[in-house]
PDB file of C-alpha atoms and ligand atoms in Angstrom:
ATOM      1  CA  MET A  23      -9.055   7.660  18.365  1.00 88.00           C
ATOM      2  CA  ALA A  24     -12.687   6.948  17.473  1.00 90.00           C
ATOM      3  CA  GLU A  25     -14.629   6.437  20.532  1.00 87.00           C
ATOM      4  CA  ASN A  26     -16.296   2.832  19.623  1.00 88.00           C
ATOM      5  CA  HIS A  27     -13.113   1.929  19.415  1.00 93.00           C
ATOM      6  CA  LYS A  28     -11.620   2.336  22.475  1.00 97.00           C
ATOM      7  CA  GLU A  29     -11.689   0.077  25.470  1.00 98.00           C
ATOM      8  CA  LYS A  30     -14.247   0.213  28.329  1.00 98.00           C
ATOM      9  CA  VAL A  31     -13.498   0.076  31.728  1.00 98.00           C
ATOM     10  CA  LEU A  32     -15.974   0.483  33.893  1.00 98.00           C
ATOM     11  CA  PHE A  33     -15.306   1.602  38.221  1.00 99.00           C
ATOM     12  CA  VAL A  34     -17.627  -0.361  40.128  1.00 99.00           C
ATOM     13  CA  CYS A  35     -18.735   0.393  43.312  1.00 99.00           C
ATOM     14  CA  LEU A  36     -22.471  -0.291  45.644  1.00 98.00           C
ATOM     15  CA  GLY A  37     -24.165   3.268  45.005  1.00 98.00           C
ATOM     16  CA  ASN A  38     -21.985   4.992  41.890  1.00 98.00           C
ATOM     17  CA  ILE A  39     -21.971   8.236  43.951  1.00 98.00           C
ATOM     18  CA  CYS A  40     -18.906   8.441  46.423  1.00 98.00           C
ATOM     19  CA  ARG A  41     -15.929   5.768  45.335  1.00 98.00           C
ATOM     20  CA  SER A  42     -16.337   4.605  41.469  1.00 99.00           C
ATOM     21  CA  PRO A  43     -17.196   8.250  39.972  1.00 98.00           C
ATOM     22  CA  LEU A  44     -14.030   9.516  41.859  1.00 98.00           C
ATOM     23  CA  ALA A  45     -12.204   6.801  40.759  1.00 99.00           C
ATOM     24  CA  GLU A  46     -13.389   7.505  37.269  1.00 99.00           C
ATOM     25  CA  VAL A  47     -12.048  11.323  37.393  1.00 98.00           C
ATOM     26  CA  VAL A  48      -8.967  10.329  38.528  1.00 98.00           C
ATOM     27  CA  VAL A  49      -8.035   7.920  36.553  1.00 98.00           C
ATOM     28  CA  ARG A  50      -9.378   9.831  33.681  1.00 98.00           C
ATOM     29  CA  GLY A  51      -7.111  12.530  34.887  1.00 98.00           C
ATOM     30  CA  VAL A  52      -4.082  10.703  35.043  1.00 98.00           C
ATOM     31  CA  ALA A  53      -4.842   8.659  31.494  1.00 98.00           C
ATOM     32  CA  ALA A  54      -5.033  12.093  30.155  1.00 98.00           C
ATOM     33  CA  GLN A  55      -1.642  13.349  31.465  1.00 98.00           C
ATOM     34  CA  ARG A  56       0.129  10.139  29.929  1.00 98.00           C
ATOM     35  CA  GLY A  57      -1.544  10.730  26.698  1.00 98.00           C
ATOM     36  CA  LEU A  58      -3.537   7.598  27.069  1.00 98.00           C
ATOM     37  CA  ASN A  59      -6.349   7.945  24.428  1.00 96.00           C
ATOM     38  CA  ARG A  60      -7.258   4.660  23.776  1.00 97.00           C
ATOM     39  CA  TYR A  61     -10.005   4.325  26.913  1.00 98.00           C
ATOM     40  CA  HIS A  62     -13.263   5.309  27.691  1.00 98.00           C
ATOM     41  CA  PHE A  63     -14.524   5.270  31.197  1.00 98.00           C
ATOM     42  CA  GLU A  64     -17.279   5.376  33.314  1.00 98.00           C
ATOM     43  CA  SER A  65     -18.712   4.246  36.888  1.00 99.00           C
ATOM     44  CA  ALA A  66     -21.379   2.552  37.687  1.00 99.00           C
ATOM     45  CA  GLY A  67     -23.593   0.945  41.059  1.00 99.00           C
ATOM     46  CA  THR A  68     -24.453  -2.727  41.865  1.00 98.00           C
ATOM     47  CA  GLY A  69     -26.775  -0.896  43.511  1.00 98.00           C
ATOM     48  CA  ASP A  70     -29.906   1.007  41.996  1.00 98.00           C
ATOM     49  CA  TRP A  71     -31.214   3.520  44.664  1.00 98.00           C
ATOM     50  CA  HIS A  72     -29.232   6.795  43.324  1.00 98.00           C
ATOM     51  CA  VAL A  73     -29.460   6.137  39.491  1.00 98.00           C
ATOM     52  CA  GLY A  74     -30.285   9.161  37.897  1.00 98.00           C
ATOM     53  CA  GLY A  75     -29.043  11.546  40.635  1.00 98.00           C
ATOM     54  CA  PRO A  76     -25.568  13.209  41.508  1.00 98.00           C
ATOM     55  CA  ALA A  77     -22.457  12.435  42.927  1.00 98.00           C
ATOM     56  CA  ASP A  78     -22.688  12.452  46.628  1.00 98.00           C
ATOM     57  CA  PRO A  79     -21.862  16.492  47.743  1.00 97.00           C
ATOM     58  CA  ARG A  80     -19.269  15.069  49.553  1.00 97.00           C
ATOM     59  CA  SER A  81     -17.499  13.490  46.486  1.00 98.00           C
ATOM     60  CA  ALA A  82     -18.133  16.170  43.961  1.00 98.00           C
ATOM     61  CA  ALA A  83     -16.356  18.672  46.787  1.00 98.00           C
ATOM     62  CA  LYS A  84     -13.641  16.300  47.135  1.00 98.00           C
ATOM     63  CA  ALA A  85     -13.296  16.084  43.401  1.00 98.00           C
ATOM     64  CA  LYS A  86     -13.523  19.895  43.192  1.00 98.00           C
ATOM     65  CA  GLU A  87     -10.676  20.447  45.452  1.00 98.00           C
ATOM     66  CA  LYS A  88      -8.283  18.183  43.895  1.00 98.00           C
ATOM     67  CA  GLY A  89      -9.232  20.254  40.685  1.00 98.00           C
ATOM     68  CA  LEU A  90     -11.473  17.182  39.439  1.00 98.00           C
ATOM     69  CA  ASP A  91     -15.117  17.773  38.233  1.00 98.00           C
ATOM     70  CA  LEU A  92     -17.965  15.643  39.583  1.00 98.00           C
ATOM     71  CA  SER A  93     -20.787  18.186  38.672  1.00 98.00           C
ATOM     72  CA  ARG A  94     -22.518  16.027  35.370  1.00 98.00           C
ATOM     73  CA  HIS A  95     -21.733  12.993  37.047  1.00 98.00           C
ATOM     74  CA  ARG A  96     -25.426  10.691  36.743  1.00 98.00           C
ATOM     75  CA  ALA A  97     -25.409   7.691  38.574  1.00 98.00           C
ATOM     76  CA  GLN A  98     -26.176   4.186  36.769  1.00 98.00           C
ATOM     77  CA  GLN A  99     -26.217   0.632  37.442  1.00 98.00           C
ATOM     78  CA  VAL A 100     -24.618  -1.993  36.546  1.00 98.00           C
ATOM     79  CA  THR A 101     -26.781  -5.102  35.664  1.00 98.00           C
ATOM     80  CA  ALA A 102     -26.877  -8.633  34.271  1.00 98.00           C
ATOM     81  CA  ARG A 103     -28.348  -7.279  31.160  1.00 97.00           C
ATOM     82  CA  ASN A 104     -25.890  -4.075  30.566  1.00 98.00           C
ATOM     83  CA  CYS A 105     -22.543  -6.083  31.959  1.00 97.00           C
ATOM     84  CA  GLN A 106     -21.136  -7.487  28.839  1.00 97.00           C
ATOM     85  CA  GLN A 107     -20.194  -4.621  27.173  1.00 97.00           C
ATOM     86  CA  TRP A 108     -17.253  -3.696  29.524  1.00 98.00           C
ATOM     87  CA  ASP A 109     -13.927  -4.905  28.728  1.00 98.00           C
ATOM     88  CA  TRP A 110     -12.502  -4.067  32.068  1.00 98.00           C
ATOM     89  CA  MET A 111     -14.752  -3.717  35.763  1.00 98.00           C
ATOM     90  CA  ILE A 112     -12.523  -2.229  37.961  1.00 99.00           C
ATOM     91  CA  ALA A 113     -14.495  -2.890  41.251  1.00 98.00           C
ATOM     92  CA  MET A 114     -13.677  -0.810  44.688  1.00 98.00           C
ATOM     93  CA  ASP A 115     -14.190  -3.507  47.302  1.00 98.00           C
ATOM     94  CA  SER A 116     -14.566  -7.394  47.392  1.00 98.00           C
ATOM     95  CA  ASP A 117     -18.479  -7.181  47.760  1.00 98.00           C
ATOM     96  CA  ASN A 118     -18.341  -4.958  44.956  1.00 98.00           C
ATOM     97  CA  ARG A 119     -16.366  -8.332  42.895  1.00 98.00           C
ATOM     98  CA  ALA A 120     -18.914 -10.938  44.100  1.00 98.00           C
ATOM     99  CA  ASN A 121     -21.859  -8.554  43.208  1.00 98.00           C
ATOM    100  CA  LEU A 122     -20.440  -8.523  39.569  1.00 98.00           C
ATOM    101  CA  LEU A 123     -19.670 -12.556  39.581  1.00 98.00           C
ATOM    102  CA  ARG A 124     -23.131 -12.994  40.297  1.00 98.00           C
ATOM    103  CA  LEU A 125     -24.667 -10.756  37.500  1.00 98.00           C
ATOM    104  CA  GLY A 126     -22.455 -13.239  35.495  1.00 98.00           C
ATOM    105  CA  VAL A 127     -19.629 -11.246  34.611  1.00 98.00           C
ATOM    106  CA  PRO A 128     -16.492 -13.203  33.275  1.00 98.00           C
ATOM    107  CA  GLU A 129     -14.021 -13.180  36.696  1.00 98.00           C
ATOM    108  CA  SER A 130     -10.730 -12.889  33.478  1.00 98.00           C
ATOM    109  CA  ARG A 131     -12.569  -9.035  33.383  1.00 98.00           C
ATOM    110  CA  ILE A 132     -12.662  -8.042  36.722  1.00 98.00           C
ATOM    111  CA  LEU A 133      -9.904  -6.096  38.550  1.00 98.00           C
ATOM    112  CA  MET A 134      -9.932  -4.774  41.969  1.00 98.00           C
ATOM    113  CA  MET A 135      -8.733  -1.316  42.081  1.00 98.00           C
ATOM    114  CA  ARG A 136      -6.306  -1.551  44.696  1.00 98.00           C
ATOM    115  CA  GLN A 137      -5.094  -4.874  43.430  1.00 97.00           C
ATOM    116  CA  PHE A 138      -1.672  -3.861  42.691  1.00 96.00           C
ATOM    117  CA  GLU A 139      -0.458  -2.376  45.284  1.00 95.00           C
ATOM    118  CA  VAL A 140      -0.041  -6.200  47.098  1.00 90.00           C
ATOM    119  CA  GLU A 141       2.183  -8.889  45.294  1.00 89.00           C
ATOM    120  CA  THR A 142      -0.106 -11.693  46.421  1.00 88.00           C
ATOM    121  CA  GLY A 143      -3.230 -12.587  48.028  1.00 88.00           C
ATOM    122  CA  HIS A 144      -6.260 -10.456  48.522  1.00 91.00           C
ATOM    123  CA  ALA A 145      -6.673  -7.195  47.508  1.00 95.00           C
ATOM    124  CA  PRO A 146      -7.163  -4.259  49.931  1.00 97.00           C
ATOM    125  CA  ASP A 147     -10.768  -2.540  49.829  1.00 98.00           C
ATOM    126  CA  VAL A 148     -11.330   0.904  49.148  1.00 98.00           C
ATOM    127  CA  PRO A 149     -13.303   1.448  52.141  1.00 98.00           C
ATOM    128  CA  ASP A 150     -16.900   2.677  51.694  1.00 98.00           C
ATOM    129  CA  PRO A 151     -16.698   6.299  52.743  1.00 98.00           C
ATOM    130  CA  TYR A 152     -20.503   7.088  52.700  1.00 97.00           C
ATOM    131  CA  TYR A 153     -21.661   6.522  56.419  1.00 95.00           C
ATOM    132  CA  GLY A 154     -18.432   7.820  57.843  1.00 92.00           C
ATOM    133  CA  GLY A 155     -16.565  11.464  58.239  1.00 89.00           C
ATOM    134  CA  PRO A 156     -14.944  13.685  55.696  1.00 88.00           C
ATOM    135  CA  ASP A 157     -11.770  11.853  56.114  1.00 95.00           C
ATOM    136  CA  GLY A 158     -13.157   8.693  54.547  1.00 97.00           C
ATOM    137  CA  PHE A 159     -13.134  10.949  50.813  1.00 98.00           C
ATOM    138  CA  GLU A 160      -9.381  11.732  51.524  1.00 98.00           C
ATOM    139  CA  ASP A 161      -8.618   8.636  52.666  1.00 98.00           C
ATOM    140  CA  ALA A 162     -10.514   7.134  48.880  1.00 98.00           C
ATOM    141  CA  TYR A 163      -8.842   9.933  46.918  1.00 98.00           C
ATOM    142  CA  LEU A 164      -5.346   9.089  48.278  1.00 98.00           C
ATOM    143  CA  MET A 165      -6.034   5.136  47.329  1.00 98.00           C
ATOM    144  CA  LEU A 166      -7.182   5.788  43.922  1.00 98.00           C
ATOM    145  CA  VAL A 167      -4.277   8.262  43.333  1.00 98.00           C
ATOM    146  CA  ALA A 168      -1.438   5.838  44.633  1.00 97.00           C
ATOM    147  CA  ASN A 169      -3.119   2.806  42.382  1.00 98.00           C
ATOM    148  CA  ALA A 170      -4.208   4.692  39.239  1.00 98.00           C
ATOM    149  CA  GLU A 171      -0.839   4.435  37.510  1.00 98.00           C
ATOM    150  CA  LYS A 172      -0.284   0.856  38.703  1.00 97.00           C
ATOM    151  CA  LEU A 173      -3.881   0.035  36.971  1.00 98.00           C
ATOM    152  CA  LEU A 174      -2.980   2.029  33.790  1.00 98.00           C
ATOM    153  CA  ASN A 175       0.272  -0.093  33.640  1.00 98.00           C
ATOM    154  CA  HIS A 176      -1.322  -3.031  33.720  1.00 98.00           C
ATOM    155  CA  LEU A 177      -4.269  -2.416  31.363  1.00 98.00           C
ATOM    156  CA  GLU A 178      -1.196  -1.084  29.041  1.00 98.00           C
ATOM    157  CA  SER A 179       0.492  -4.439  29.046  1.00 97.00           C
ATOM    158  CA  PHE A 180      -2.367  -6.114  27.035  1.00 93.00           C
ATOM    159  CA  LYS A 181      -1.749  -3.669  24.298  1.00 85.00           C
TER     160      LYS A 181
HETATM  161  P1  4NP B 254     -20.414   3.943  46.828  1.00 76.75           P
HETATM  162  O1  4NP B 254     -20.988   4.604  48.423  1.00 76.75           O
HETATM  163  O2  4NP B 254     -20.423   2.568  46.696  1.00 76.75           O
HETATM  164  O3  4NP B 254     -18.826   4.681  46.861  1.00 76.75           O
HETATM  165  O4  4NP B 254     -21.208   5.283  46.160  1.00 76.75           O
HETATM  166  C1  4NP B 254     -22.453   4.320  48.770  1.00 76.75           C
HETATM  167  C2  4NP B 254     -23.110   5.247  48.602  1.00 76.75           C
HETATM  168  C3  4NP B 254     -24.639   5.203  48.765  1.00 76.75           C
HETATM  169  C4  4NP B 254     -24.769   3.991  49.578  1.00 76.75           C
HETATM  170  C5  4NP B 254     -24.016   3.021  50.111  1.00 76.75           C
HETATM  171  C6  4NP B 254     -22.841   3.151  49.653  1.00 76.75           C
HETATM  172  N1  4NP B 254     -26.434   3.709  49.622  1.00 76.75           N
HETATM  173  O5  4NP B 254     -26.544   2.732  50.421  1.00 76.75           O
HETATM  174  O6  4NP B 254     -27.058   4.045  49.823  1.00 76.75           O
END
């Protein structure tokens, strides 16, 4: 499918160096396994501290351990100027979601990474592993893997 006809999906966290880059490669991998080629996946942070820089080495190592590649990742920021180009924005936590709403993203385009884990009520967060130990990165990876299929099923239901 031509790149400009694809649905644009942006995974969003705070720094775009830990969680959302990992989400991007996990979900892209599952989509590829399912033969879904109508999506264009990227990731971004609501903060600007790491723009242009690589993924956090702990996230890059976790990706590599799982057979995924974050070596070419460069962090980018989602802003009021560039946020309207995305069909879907997938927030890692409720702060990320609130930040997107503040930028002017319509609520209807925002999903939570873990929202399909629960039947009703608030979706759990993918907790920020930045200040914690290495277990946080394995935990985040497992949450992303557990939700990738469900998220894609939801996107596919709009076809
Ligand atoms: P992320 O983690 O949002 O999962 O990329 C963070 C990375 C950097 C910072 C915070 C969270 N920071 O404050 O620099």
